[in-house]
Short mmCIF file of C-alpha atoms and ligand atoms in Angstrom, two decimals:
data_model
loop_
_atom_site.label_atom_id
_atom_site.label_comp_id
_atom_site.label_asym_id
_atom_site.label_seq_id
_atom_site.Cartn_x
_atom_site.Cartn_y
_atom_site.Cartn_z
CA MET A 1 32.88 -12.66 -41.67
CA ALA A 2 35.90 -12.53 -39.50
CA GLN A 3 35.93 -8.57 -40.14
CA ALA A 4 32.22 -8.42 -39.46
CA ARG A 5 32.68 -10.16 -36.15
CA GLU A 6 35.66 -7.82 -35.21
CA SER A 7 33.50 -4.86 -36.08
CA LEU A 8 30.66 -6.03 -34.00
CA GLU A 9 33.04 -6.81 -31.12
CA LEU A 10 34.71 -3.46 -31.17
CA PRO A 11 32.07 -1.29 -29.22
CA SER A 12 32.14 -3.83 -26.29
CA ASN A 13 35.86 -3.75 -26.13
CA ASN A 14 35.79 0.02 -26.24
CA VAL A 15 33.17 0.61 -23.51
CA THR A 16 34.90 1.48 -20.27
CA ASP A 17 32.57 0.74 -17.52
CA LYS A 18 34.08 3.76 -15.51
CA GLY A 19 32.65 3.14 -12.02
CA LEU A 20 33.24 -0.46 -12.01
CA ASP A 21 36.72 -0.53 -13.54
CA ARG A 22 37.79 1.61 -10.38
CA ASP A 23 37.42 0.87 -6.94
CA CYS A 24 33.60 1.15 -6.74
CA THR A 25 33.30 4.02 -4.12
CA THR A 26 29.88 3.89 -2.81
CA LEU A 27 28.11 7.07 -1.39
CA SER A 28 28.25 6.09 2.24
CA ARG A 29 31.95 5.25 2.15
CA HIS A 30 32.61 8.50 0.25
CA VAL A 31 30.93 10.52 3.09
CA LEU A 32 33.14 8.96 5.77
CA GLN A 33 36.27 9.38 3.60
CA GLN A 34 35.43 13.02 3.05
CA LEU A 35 35.07 13.60 6.97
CA GLN A 36 38.19 11.52 7.73
CA SER A 37 36.55 10.19 10.87
CA PHE A 38 34.13 7.50 12.19
CA SER A 39 32.77 9.99 14.99
CA PRO A 40 29.21 9.87 15.67
CA GLU A 41 28.47 13.01 13.68
CA ALA A 42 30.44 11.56 10.61
CA GLN A 43 28.46 8.38 11.04
CA ASP A 44 25.17 10.36 11.19
CA LEU A 45 25.96 12.30 7.91
CA SER A 46 26.87 9.11 6.22
CA ALA A 47 23.56 7.40 7.47
CA LEU A 48 21.57 10.50 6.32
CA MET A 49 23.15 10.40 2.79
CA ASN A 50 22.39 6.77 2.44
CA ARG A 51 18.65 7.53 3.32
CA ILE A 52 18.64 10.15 0.69
CA ALA A 53 20.09 7.91 -1.75
CA LEU A 54 17.33 5.28 -0.97
CA ALA A 55 14.57 7.81 -1.59
CA GLY A 56 16.33 8.49 -4.91
CA LYS A 57 16.36 4.90 -5.83
CA LEU A 58 12.77 4.45 -4.98
CA ILE A 59 11.81 7.51 -6.96
CA ALA A 60 13.84 6.48 -9.92
CA ARG A 61 12.30 3.07 -9.98
CA ARG A 62 8.76 4.48 -10.06
CA LEU A 63 9.53 6.94 -12.63
CA SER A 64 11.20 4.35 -14.90
CA ARG A 65 7.81 2.51 -14.92
CA ALA A 66 5.54 5.39 -14.65
CA GLY A 67 4.15 4.90 -18.27
CA LEU A 68 3.42 1.18 -17.65
CA MET A 69 1.38 1.65 -14.38
CA GLU A 70 -1.99 2.83 -13.59
CA GLY A 71 -2.53 5.98 -11.40
CA VAL A 72 1.00 7.06 -11.32
CA LEU A 73 0.96 10.00 -13.76
CA GLY A 74 -1.35 13.08 -13.76
CA PHE A 75 -2.81 15.51 -11.32
CA THR A 76 -4.31 14.62 -7.84
CA GLY A 77 -6.90 17.42 -8.18
CA ASP A 78 -5.54 19.18 -5.23
CA VAL A 79 -3.57 22.39 -4.86
CA ASN A 80 -0.57 22.65 -2.58
CA VAL A 81 0.50 25.40 -0.02
CA GLN A 82 2.14 27.09 -2.93
CA GLY A 83 -1.14 27.45 -4.95
CA GLU A 84 0.19 25.02 -7.43
CA SER A 85 -1.74 22.02 -8.85
CA VAL A 86 -0.30 18.74 -7.27
CA LYS A 87 0.77 15.72 -9.29
CA LYS A 88 0.57 12.25 -8.24
CA MET A 89 4.24 11.74 -8.49
CA ASP A 90 4.66 14.94 -6.09
CA VAL A 91 2.75 13.18 -3.46
CA TYR A 92 4.44 9.86 -4.03
CA ALA A 93 7.99 11.33 -3.79
CA ASN A 94 7.05 13.47 -0.69
CA ASP A 95 5.83 10.41 1.01
CA VAL A 96 8.90 8.29 -0.05
CA PHE A 97 11.21 10.65 1.64
CA ILE A 98 8.88 10.71 5.08
CA GLY A 99 8.84 6.87 4.87
CA VAL A 100 12.52 6.57 4.40
CA PHE A 101 13.38 9.02 7.25
CA LYS A 102 10.67 7.52 9.66
CA GLN A 103 12.99 4.60 10.14
CA SER A 104 16.35 6.71 10.30
CA GLY A 105 16.36 7.56 13.91
CA LEU A 106 18.20 10.72 12.89
CA VAL A 107 15.72 13.16 11.56
CA CYS A 108 13.06 14.86 13.73
CA ARG A 109 11.57 17.04 11.11
CA LEU A 110 11.09 17.22 7.46
CA ALA A 111 10.15 20.39 5.70
CA SER A 112 9.15 20.14 1.86
CA GLU A 113 7.52 22.19 -0.88
CA GLU A 114 4.45 20.01 -0.56
CA MET A 115 3.67 20.56 3.10
CA GLU A 116 2.46 23.73 4.60
CA ARG A 117 4.20 22.84 8.12
CA PRO A 118 7.15 20.47 8.73
CA TYR A 119 6.34 16.71 9.31
CA TYR A 120 7.60 15.80 12.75
CA ILE A 121 8.77 12.16 13.68
CA PRO A 122 8.22 12.53 17.28
CA GLU A 123 9.91 8.85 18.00
CA ASN A 124 13.04 10.29 16.54
CA CYS A 125 12.95 13.75 18.14
CA PRO A 126 14.83 13.16 21.39
CA ILE A 127 17.90 11.89 19.63
CA GLY A 128 17.51 12.91 15.91
CA ARG A 129 18.72 16.30 15.90
CA TYR A 130 18.61 16.86 12.16
CA THR A 131 15.95 18.35 9.75
CA LEU A 132 15.73 17.43 6.26
CA LEU A 133 14.52 20.08 3.58
CA TYR A 134 13.44 18.81 0.35
CA ASP A 135 11.78 19.51 -2.89
CA PRO A 136 10.55 15.89 -3.68
CA ILE A 137 10.04 16.43 -7.51
CA ASP A 138 11.58 19.50 -9.17
CA GLY A 139 10.41 20.14 -12.59
CA SER A 140 6.87 18.79 -11.93
CA SER A 141 5.70 19.97 -15.30
CA ASN A 142 7.91 17.51 -16.87
CA THR A 143 6.41 14.55 -15.01
CA ASP A 144 3.80 13.52 -17.69
CA THR A 145 6.09 13.62 -20.62
CA ASN A 146 8.98 11.51 -19.55
CA LEU A 147 11.41 14.33 -19.43
CA SER A 148 14.15 15.19 -16.70
CA LEU A 149 13.12 15.63 -13.17
CA GLY A 150 14.92 16.24 -9.95
CA SER A 151 14.83 16.03 -6.19
CA ILE A 152 16.62 18.54 -4.14
CA PHE A 153 17.80 18.25 -0.46
CA ALA A 154 19.56 19.89 2.59
CA ILE A 155 20.39 18.77 5.85
CA ARG A 156 20.30 21.13 8.84
CA GLN A 157 20.95 20.58 12.58
CA GLN A 158 18.07 21.27 14.61
CA GLU A 159 18.60 24.24 17.17
CA GLY A 160 16.46 24.73 20.16
CA ASN A 161 13.24 22.99 20.93
CA ASP A 162 10.65 23.31 18.11
CA LEU A 163 7.58 22.33 20.03
CA ASP A 164 5.10 24.70 18.75
CA GLY A 165 5.56 23.60 14.97
CA GLU A 166 6.84 27.00 13.96
CA ALA A 167 10.37 25.74 13.07
CA LEU A 168 11.66 29.15 13.75
CA ASP A 169 15.36 27.81 13.79
CA LEU A 170 14.97 27.04 10.13
CA LEU A 171 14.62 30.77 9.35
CA ALA A 172 18.35 31.01 9.12
CA PRO A 173 20.82 31.66 6.30
CA GLY A 174 21.91 28.78 3.94
CA ARG A 175 25.45 28.83 5.46
CA LYS A 176 23.86 26.72 8.26
CA GLN A 177 23.37 23.87 5.82
CA LEU A 178 25.53 20.73 6.70
CA ALA A 179 24.93 18.88 3.59
CA ALA A 180 22.95 19.68 0.39
CA GLY A 181 22.62 18.35 -3.22
CA TYR A 182 20.22 16.94 -5.79
CA ILE A 183 19.14 13.74 -7.49
CA LEU A 184 18.89 13.96 -11.32
CA TYR A 185 16.38 11.53 -12.95
CA GLY A 186 17.67 11.59 -16.44
CA PRO A 187 18.80 8.85 -18.88
CA SER A 188 20.68 7.77 -15.77
CA THR A 189 19.99 8.69 -12.19
CA MET A 190 22.67 10.76 -10.51
CA LEU A 191 23.28 12.16 -7.09
CA ILE A 192 25.41 15.20 -6.46
CA TYR A 193 26.22 16.37 -3.04
CA THR A 194 28.28 18.60 -0.89
CA ILE A 195 29.01 18.56 2.96
CA GLY A 196 31.29 21.69 2.52
CA LYS A 197 34.25 19.65 1.10
CA GLY A 198 33.82 20.05 -2.54
CA VAL A 199 31.15 18.63 -4.87
CA HIS A 200 31.05 15.08 -5.89
CA SER A 201 28.73 13.00 -8.19
CA PHE A 202 27.39 9.40 -8.21
CA THR A 203 25.57 7.52 -10.83
CA LEU A 204 23.04 4.95 -9.83
CA ASP A 205 24.16 1.48 -11.21
CA PRO A 206 20.83 -0.23 -11.45
CA SER A 207 22.26 -3.71 -11.70
CA LEU A 208 24.00 -3.07 -8.38
CA GLY A 209 21.36 -0.85 -6.91
CA GLU A 210 24.05 1.46 -5.64
CA PHE A 211 25.18 5.08 -6.44
CA ILE A 212 28.84 4.70 -7.57
CA LEU A 213 31.41 7.61 -7.54
CA THR A 214 31.54 9.24 -10.95
CA GLU A 215 33.52 12.46 -10.41
CA GLU A 216 35.08 13.96 -7.40
CA ASN A 217 35.77 17.79 -6.53
CA ILE A 218 33.78 19.10 -9.61
CA ARG A 219 34.78 22.54 -10.55
CA ILE A 220 32.43 24.76 -12.58
CA PRO A 221 34.03 26.70 -15.56
CA ASN A 222 34.58 30.35 -14.80
CA HIS A 223 32.37 31.17 -17.79
CA GLY A 224 30.16 29.05 -20.18
CA PRO A 225 27.96 29.56 -23.37
CA VAL A 226 24.60 28.74 -21.70
CA TYR A 227 21.91 31.17 -20.50
CA SER A 228 19.04 29.34 -19.07
CA VAL A 229 15.82 31.26 -18.33
CA ASN A 230 12.13 31.14 -19.21
CA GLU A 231 12.05 33.92 -21.80
CA GLY A 232 8.11 33.86 -21.84
CA ASN A 233 8.45 36.05 -18.84
CA PHE A 234 10.32 38.60 -20.87
CA TRP A 235 7.75 41.45 -20.62
CA GLN A 236 7.18 40.76 -16.82
CA TRP A 237 10.71 41.17 -15.87
CA ASP A 238 12.50 44.33 -14.72
CA GLU A 239 14.13 46.23 -17.62
CA SER A 240 17.59 45.25 -16.21
CA ILE A 241 16.78 41.71 -16.87
CA ARG A 242 15.58 42.47 -20.41
CA GLU A 243 18.69 44.41 -21.16
CA TYR A 244 20.80 41.50 -19.97
CA ILE A 245 18.90 39.14 -22.39
CA ARG A 246 19.18 41.60 -25.14
CA TYR A 247 23.08 41.67 -24.48
CA VAL A 248 23.22 37.86 -24.86
CA HIS A 249 21.09 37.88 -28.02
CA ARG A 250 23.55 40.34 -29.64
CA THR A 251 26.71 38.82 -28.20
CA GLU A 252 28.37 35.92 -30.15
CA GLY A 253 29.09 32.72 -28.10
CA TYR A 254 25.70 32.48 -26.14
CA THR A 255 23.15 29.67 -26.47
CA ALA A 256 19.97 29.24 -24.58
CA ARG A 257 19.01 25.97 -22.87
CA TYR A 258 15.98 25.58 -20.63
CA SER A 259 14.25 22.26 -19.71
CA GLY A 260 11.67 23.20 -17.14
CA ALA A 261 13.51 21.34 -14.38
CA MET A 262 16.26 23.60 -12.72
CA VAL A 263 18.09 20.48 -11.54
CA SER A 264 18.95 19.43 -15.06
CA ASP A 265 19.58 22.96 -16.20
CA ILE A 266 21.93 23.66 -13.37
CA HIS A 267 23.52 20.30 -13.56
CA ARG A 268 24.56 21.14 -17.19
CA ILE A 269 25.91 24.51 -16.02
CA LEU A 270 27.95 22.76 -13.19
CA LEU A 271 29.66 20.74 -15.65
CA GLN A 272 29.84 22.99 -18.85
CA GLY A 273 29.42 26.60 -17.33
CA GLY A 274 26.99 29.41 -17.82
CA VAL A 275 24.03 30.94 -15.82
CA PHE A 276 20.52 29.95 -14.79
CA LEU A 277 18.15 32.68 -13.87
CA TYR A 278 14.63 32.87 -12.28
CA PRO A 279 14.28 36.51 -11.66
CA GLY A 280 11.23 38.19 -10.12
CA THR A 281 8.51 39.39 -12.45
CA LEU A 282 6.16 42.21 -11.88
CA PRO A 283 3.27 40.21 -10.36
CA LYS A 284 5.83 38.06 -8.46
CA PRO A 285 8.82 40.27 -7.35
CA GLU A 286 10.36 37.25 -5.45
CA GLY A 287 10.16 34.97 -8.40
CA LYS A 288 9.07 31.51 -8.10
CA LEU A 289 11.80 29.41 -6.50
CA ARG A 290 11.70 28.72 -2.67
CA LEU A 291 14.69 29.58 -0.70
CA LEU A 292 14.95 26.91 1.94
CA TYR A 293 14.66 23.71 -0.13
CA GLU A 294 15.35 24.96 -3.71
CA SER A 295 17.53 27.96 -4.04
CA ALA A 296 19.85 27.49 -0.86
CA PRO A 297 20.76 23.75 -1.53
CA LEU A 298 21.74 24.39 -5.06
CA ALA A 299 23.66 27.51 -4.10
CA PHE A 300 25.74 25.36 -1.63
CA VAL A 301 26.49 23.07 -4.13
CA ILE A 302 27.43 25.69 -6.95
CA GLU A 303 29.51 27.57 -4.46
CA GLN A 304 31.38 24.58 -3.38
CA ALA A 305 32.32 23.94 -7.12
CA GLY A 306 33.56 27.60 -7.38
CA GLY A 307 30.49 29.28 -8.82
CA ARG A 308 28.18 31.81 -7.34
CA ALA A 309 24.45 32.17 -6.49
CA THR A 310 22.88 35.57 -5.81
CA THR A 311 19.42 37.32 -5.80
CA GLY A 312 20.93 40.13 -7.81
CA HIS A 313 21.63 42.14 -4.62
CA MET A 314 23.04 39.60 -2.18
CA GLU A 315 24.40 36.07 -1.95
CA ILE A 316 21.73 33.58 -1.75
CA LEU A 317 23.45 31.81 1.17
CA ASP A 318 23.34 34.99 3.16
CA VAL A 319 19.53 35.55 2.72
CA VAL A 320 17.69 35.06 6.06
CA PRO A 321 14.22 33.71 5.37
CA LYS A 322 11.17 35.21 7.07
CA LYS A 323 8.94 32.13 6.55
CA LEU A 324 9.37 28.50 5.54
CA HIS A 325 8.12 28.76 2.06
CA GLN A 326 9.71 32.07 1.12
CA ARG A 327 10.60 32.66 -2.46
CA VAL A 328 13.65 34.38 -3.90
CA PRO A 329 14.96 35.55 -7.21
CA LEU A 330 17.92 33.21 -8.33
CA ILE A 331 20.90 33.84 -10.49
CA ILE A 332 23.25 31.00 -10.28
CA GLY A 333 26.10 29.55 -12.24
CA SER A 334 29.70 30.41 -13.41
CA PRO A 335 31.34 33.31 -11.57
CA LYS A 336 31.78 35.43 -14.59
CA ASP A 337 28.31 35.01 -15.93
CA VAL A 338 26.63 35.56 -12.59
CA ALA A 339 28.50 38.82 -12.39
CA LYS A 340 27.47 40.00 -15.69
CA VAL A 341 23.89 39.64 -14.88
CA GLU A 342 24.51 41.31 -11.28
CA SER A 343 26.26 44.24 -13.12
CA PHE A 344 23.02 44.62 -15.42
CA ILE A 345 20.84 44.70 -12.25
CA GLN A 346 23.12 47.04 -10.20
CA ASN A 347 24.46 49.23 -12.89
CA GLY A 348 22.23 48.73 -15.74
CA HIS A 349 25.04 47.30 -18.09
P1 LIG B 401 8.59 22.67 -9.12
O1 LIG B 401 9.35 22.41 -8.11
O2 LIG B 401 7.12 22.99 -8.64
O3 LIG B 401 8.55 21.87 -10.27
O4 LIG B 401 9.07 24.20 -9.60
C1 LIG B 401 10.46 24.56 -9.94
C2 LIG B 401 10.64 24.53 -11.30
C3 LIG B 401 12.11 24.50 -11.71
O5 LIG B 401 12.57 23.36 -11.70
C4 LIG B 401 12.06 25.27 -13.12
O6 LIG B 401 13.25 25.85 -13.57
C5 LIG B 401 10.96 26.28 -12.85
O7 LIG B 401 10.11 25.79 -11.85
C6 LIG B 401 10.20 26.34 -14.42
O8 LIG B 401 9.05 27.25 -14.05
P2 LIG B 401 8.45 27.97 -15.13
O9 LIG B 401 7.61 27.00 -16.05
O10 LIG B 401 7.79 29.12 -14.74
O11 LIG B 401 9.46 28.40 -16.12
MG1 LIG B 402 10.49 22.71 -6.79
#
């Protein structure tokens, strides 16, 4: 009996409640620590990250109960500006970000995958000089099957007066991003961000309702075993991408992982190394992924962790978009693995 009790008690004694055993660093405190300042700009960034975290909590809460509620899952019947069928969760998550930033006083414009033109918050505009770019639900096809999803975000400073709704100042390279990151809705909800001072991850503690620091200064391995790509597009790719895939098939040490939500695929690669690809196809030479609120924010994170992101011909963060919803081929991950794909694209081997 005593032995049985001992073995029952063992697991709980062995569990280390990582975040709580340490000093419970919250996201807003972390941003201020990173900037080592209480300047108005530092306070702004801290408040902006706090708002993004609130959006993440609201979306995570909805997702955790989606199967129990009426009218949460499935399609709306509409098609968005990208020509893709809209899911109810896409609309909900898009509105959550708008609602959360309406009260922030900081953000004048929001631009997202789900809106043809930016959403303006005129009451914030005289003082709110920031723009939030976001993909409210990354991996939409996973929504109705209780699989991993994400949200992707970037913050930019507004430049000039965008009175005509064209948002031309947003047509600037990703190097202009002040902050970027993603929220991963998996078995736990995580928030990963950078403000150009390394990459840091936080885990949502549901009992506290707070994102607690999990890992600081994450470094991506130089090389990893994973290649992550939709091989269903094999015959629509350029021959150079097909040759790269044949290379990984015949080389020992590679393994495929593809979840349908790049936030989760790229999160795995951030921690364990490897490469994620969404190349152009014959019908869509630019690929599928959008530069401003998908590829560029993730490129900022991965570069800050010591990795790379390229179109195959230039660094993602140097690409100057011609339009808000511009698509771009993406090869992102460990430096050695990205260089290998690049060498197939540029030299054929
Ligand atoms: P979404 O934002 O509409 O969900 O599209 C982005 C997603 C990525 O997360 C994922 O890697 C890719 O689209 C999957 O597309 P495909 O089904 O063509 O492989
Ligand atoms: Mg998306």
